[in-house]
Short mmCIF file of C-alpha atoms in Angstrom, two decimals:
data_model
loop_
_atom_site.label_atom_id
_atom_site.label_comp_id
_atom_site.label_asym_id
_atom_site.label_seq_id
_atom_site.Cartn_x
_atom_site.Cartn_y
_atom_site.Cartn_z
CA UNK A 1 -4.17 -9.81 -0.27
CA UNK A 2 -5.62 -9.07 -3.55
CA UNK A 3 -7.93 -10.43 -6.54
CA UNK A 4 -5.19 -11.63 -8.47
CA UNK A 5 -5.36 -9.34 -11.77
CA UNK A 6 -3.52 -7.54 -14.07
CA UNK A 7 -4.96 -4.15 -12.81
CA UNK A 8 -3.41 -4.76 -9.08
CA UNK A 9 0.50 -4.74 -10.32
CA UNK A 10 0.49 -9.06 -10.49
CA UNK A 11 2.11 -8.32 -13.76
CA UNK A 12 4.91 -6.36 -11.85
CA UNK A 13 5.38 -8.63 -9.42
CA UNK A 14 5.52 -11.64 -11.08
CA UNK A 15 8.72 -9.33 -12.98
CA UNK A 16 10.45 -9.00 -9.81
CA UNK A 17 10.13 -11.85 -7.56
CA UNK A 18 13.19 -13.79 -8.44
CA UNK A 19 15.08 -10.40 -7.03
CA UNK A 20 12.51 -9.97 -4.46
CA UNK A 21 13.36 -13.23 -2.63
CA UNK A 22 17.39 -12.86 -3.32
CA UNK A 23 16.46 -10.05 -0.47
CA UNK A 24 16.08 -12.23 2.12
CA UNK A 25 12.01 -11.65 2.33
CA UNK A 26 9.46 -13.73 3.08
CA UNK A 27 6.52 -12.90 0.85
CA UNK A 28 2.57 -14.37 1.25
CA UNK A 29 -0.25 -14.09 -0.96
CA UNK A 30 -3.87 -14.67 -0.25
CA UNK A 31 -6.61 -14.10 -3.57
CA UNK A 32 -7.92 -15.70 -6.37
CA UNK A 33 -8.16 -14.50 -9.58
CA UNK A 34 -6.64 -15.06 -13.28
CA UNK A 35 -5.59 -18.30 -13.85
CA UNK A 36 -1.99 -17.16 -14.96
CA UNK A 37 -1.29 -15.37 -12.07
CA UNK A 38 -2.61 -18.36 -9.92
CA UNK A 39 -0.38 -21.21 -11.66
CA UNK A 40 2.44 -18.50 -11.86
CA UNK A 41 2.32 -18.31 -7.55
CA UNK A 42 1.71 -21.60 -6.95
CA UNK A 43 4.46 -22.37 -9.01
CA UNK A 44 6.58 -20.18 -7.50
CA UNK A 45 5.72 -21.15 -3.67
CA UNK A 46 6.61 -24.59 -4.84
CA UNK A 47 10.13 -23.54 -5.72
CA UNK A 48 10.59 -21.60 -2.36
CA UNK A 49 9.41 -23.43 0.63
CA UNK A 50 9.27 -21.25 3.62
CA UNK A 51 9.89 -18.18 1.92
CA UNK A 52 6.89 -17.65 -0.46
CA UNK A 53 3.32 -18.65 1.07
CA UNK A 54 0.09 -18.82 -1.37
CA UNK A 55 -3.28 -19.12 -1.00
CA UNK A 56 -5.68 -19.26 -4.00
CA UNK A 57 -8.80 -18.14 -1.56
CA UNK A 58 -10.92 -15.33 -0.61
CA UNK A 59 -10.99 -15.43 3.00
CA UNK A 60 -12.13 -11.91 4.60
CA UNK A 61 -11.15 -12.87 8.28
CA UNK A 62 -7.63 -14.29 6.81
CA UNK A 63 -7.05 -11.26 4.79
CA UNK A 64 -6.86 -8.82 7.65
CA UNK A 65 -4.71 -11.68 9.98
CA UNK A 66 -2.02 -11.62 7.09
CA UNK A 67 -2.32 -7.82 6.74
CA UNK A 68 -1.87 -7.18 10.46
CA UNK A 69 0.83 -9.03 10.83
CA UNK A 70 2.97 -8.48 7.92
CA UNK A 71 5.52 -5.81 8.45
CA UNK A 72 4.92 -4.57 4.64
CA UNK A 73 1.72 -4.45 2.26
CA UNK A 74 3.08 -4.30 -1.61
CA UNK A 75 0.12 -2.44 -3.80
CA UNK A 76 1.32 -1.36 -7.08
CA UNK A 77 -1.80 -1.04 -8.64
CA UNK A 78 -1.87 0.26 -12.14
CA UNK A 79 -5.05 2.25 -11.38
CA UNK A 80 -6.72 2.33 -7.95
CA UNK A 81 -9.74 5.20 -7.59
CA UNK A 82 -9.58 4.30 -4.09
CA UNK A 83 -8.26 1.64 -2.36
CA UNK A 84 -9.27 -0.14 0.85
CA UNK A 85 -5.92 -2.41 1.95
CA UNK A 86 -3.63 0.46 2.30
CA UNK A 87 -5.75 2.18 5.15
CA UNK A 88 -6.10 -1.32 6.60
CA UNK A 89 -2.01 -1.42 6.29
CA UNK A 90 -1.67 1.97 8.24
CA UNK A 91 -4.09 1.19 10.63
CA UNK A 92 -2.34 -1.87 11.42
CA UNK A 93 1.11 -0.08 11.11
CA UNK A 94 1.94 -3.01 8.27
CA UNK A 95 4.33 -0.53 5.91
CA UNK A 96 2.47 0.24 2.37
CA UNK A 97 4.45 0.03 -0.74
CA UNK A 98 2.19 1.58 -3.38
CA UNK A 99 2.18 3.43 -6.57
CA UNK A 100 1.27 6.62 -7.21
CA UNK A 101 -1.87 6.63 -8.58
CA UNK A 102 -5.63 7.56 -7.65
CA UNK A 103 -6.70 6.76 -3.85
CA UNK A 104 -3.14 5.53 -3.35
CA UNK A 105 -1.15 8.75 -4.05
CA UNK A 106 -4.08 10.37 -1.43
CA UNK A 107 -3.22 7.91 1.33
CA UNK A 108 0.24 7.36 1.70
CA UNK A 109 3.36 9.77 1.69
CA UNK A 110 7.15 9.21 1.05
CA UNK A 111 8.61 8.35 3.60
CA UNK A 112 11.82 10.87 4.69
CA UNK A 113 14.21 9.09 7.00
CA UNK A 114 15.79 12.55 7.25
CA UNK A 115 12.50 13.98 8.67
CA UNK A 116 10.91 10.97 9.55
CA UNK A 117 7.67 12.60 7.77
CA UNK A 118 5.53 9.74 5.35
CA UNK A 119 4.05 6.78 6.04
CA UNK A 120 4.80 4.87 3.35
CA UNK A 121 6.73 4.28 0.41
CA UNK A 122 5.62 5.35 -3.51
CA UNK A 123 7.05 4.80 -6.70
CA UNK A 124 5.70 6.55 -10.52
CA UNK A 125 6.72 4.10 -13.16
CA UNK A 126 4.61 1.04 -13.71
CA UNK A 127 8.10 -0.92 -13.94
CA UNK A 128 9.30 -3.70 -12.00
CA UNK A 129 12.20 -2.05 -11.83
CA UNK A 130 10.49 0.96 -9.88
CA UNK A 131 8.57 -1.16 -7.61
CA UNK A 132 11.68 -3.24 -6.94
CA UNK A 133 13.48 0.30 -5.96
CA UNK A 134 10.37 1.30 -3.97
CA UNK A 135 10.82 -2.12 -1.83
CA UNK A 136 14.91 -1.65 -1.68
CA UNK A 137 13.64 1.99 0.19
CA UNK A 138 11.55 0.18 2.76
CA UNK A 139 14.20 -2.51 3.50
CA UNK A 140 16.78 0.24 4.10
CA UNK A 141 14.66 1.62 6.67
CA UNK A 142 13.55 -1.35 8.14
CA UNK A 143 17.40 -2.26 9.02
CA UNK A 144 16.91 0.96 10.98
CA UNK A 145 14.71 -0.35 13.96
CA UNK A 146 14.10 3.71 15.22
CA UNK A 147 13.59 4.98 11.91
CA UNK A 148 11.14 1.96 11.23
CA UNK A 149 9.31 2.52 14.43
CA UNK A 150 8.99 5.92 13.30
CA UNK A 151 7.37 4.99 10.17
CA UNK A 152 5.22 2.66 12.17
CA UNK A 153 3.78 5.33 13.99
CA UNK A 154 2.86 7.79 11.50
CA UNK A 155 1.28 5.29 9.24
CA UNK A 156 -1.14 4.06 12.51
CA UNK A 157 -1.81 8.14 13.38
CA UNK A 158 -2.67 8.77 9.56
CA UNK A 159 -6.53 9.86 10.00
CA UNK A 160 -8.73 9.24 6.82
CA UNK A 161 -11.40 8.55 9.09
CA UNK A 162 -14.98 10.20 8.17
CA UNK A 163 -14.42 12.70 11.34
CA UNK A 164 -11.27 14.06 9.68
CA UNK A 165 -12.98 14.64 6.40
CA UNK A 166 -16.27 16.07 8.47
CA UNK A 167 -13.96 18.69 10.21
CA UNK A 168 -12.16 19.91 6.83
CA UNK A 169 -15.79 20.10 4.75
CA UNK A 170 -17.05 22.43 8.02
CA UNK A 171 -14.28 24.21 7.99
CA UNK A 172 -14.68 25.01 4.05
CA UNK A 173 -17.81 25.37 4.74
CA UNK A 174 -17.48 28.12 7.69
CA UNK A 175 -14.76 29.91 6.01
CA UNK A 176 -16.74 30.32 2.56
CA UNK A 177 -20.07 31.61 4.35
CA UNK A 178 -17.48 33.84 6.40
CA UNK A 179 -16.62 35.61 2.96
CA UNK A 180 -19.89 35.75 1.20
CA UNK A 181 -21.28 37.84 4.71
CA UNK A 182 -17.83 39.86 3.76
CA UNK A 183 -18.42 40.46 0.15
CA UNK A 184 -21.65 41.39 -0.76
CA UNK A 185 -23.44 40.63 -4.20
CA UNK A 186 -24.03 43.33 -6.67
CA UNK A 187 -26.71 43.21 -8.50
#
């Protein structure tokens, strides 16, 4: 779910599909966007009935029905100063698979199965080959229907809401007007 553009990771994708759906996925795409990327899906969904889905569309109330029910959301966005979809993916406990970068490396953690601390999976690189390693990660844990539940709920317990950054500016807030009554200025 996704304008369908170099910037988003299409380019890293469109690298890694052929191994993508040797895995077994199923993989859908809803967004519009450059024409190469377009053709390149279509294409693709053409070859692989049933396992690849596209729809060249923008289509808000569609969006968030694929995004709720998919089990993962795949955002390897060369740069992202914020990002919207991977809230909407913890929210809805759909798994994000993101790179590290901007509001992305804010929002989702590594997931440990160890710990079972994260709520997500990350990768550095802006290779297909580190995506692709990144997605291998989530499947493993997936197989594992506890550790996968886990996963499930931290991502839908994450809080980026406006409340949790309210508290922590207060907080700031109260603790540095705390000090200044403790230090006085010299003048």
């Amino acid at each position: 779910v996704s304008r369908l553009v170099s910037q988003k990771g299409f380019d890293l994708l469109e690298a890694i599909l052929d191994d993508l759906l040797q895995r077994g996925v199923q993989f859908v795409i809803l967004g519009s966007g450059d024409r190469k990327y377009q053709d390149f899906f279509q294409s693709a969904a053409r070859r692989n009935p049933g396992r690849l889905g596209v729809r060249i569309a923008f289509e808000d109330a569609l969006a968030h029905k694929i995004e709720a029910g998919a089990d993962m959301f795949l955002m390897p966005s060369r740069y992202e100063p914020s990002g919207l979809n991977q809230l909407y993916s913890l929210k809805y406990g759909t798994i994000p698979v993101v790179r590290t970068t901007g509001g992305l490396k804010d929002s989702v953690q590594e997931f440990d199965p160890a710990t079972s601390k994260g709520n997500g999976f990350r990768f550095d690189d802006y290779e297909g080959t580190a995506l692709l390693a990144a997605i291998d990660r989530a499947l493993a844990v997936f197989r594992n229907k506890k550790q996968w539940r886990a996963l499930m709920r931290n991502a839908m317990t994450t809080d980026y809401s406006w409340n949790r950054s309210a508290r922590e500016y207060s907080s700031l807030y109260a603790s540095l007007a705390q000090g200044a009554r403790a230090s006085p200025v010299h003048i």
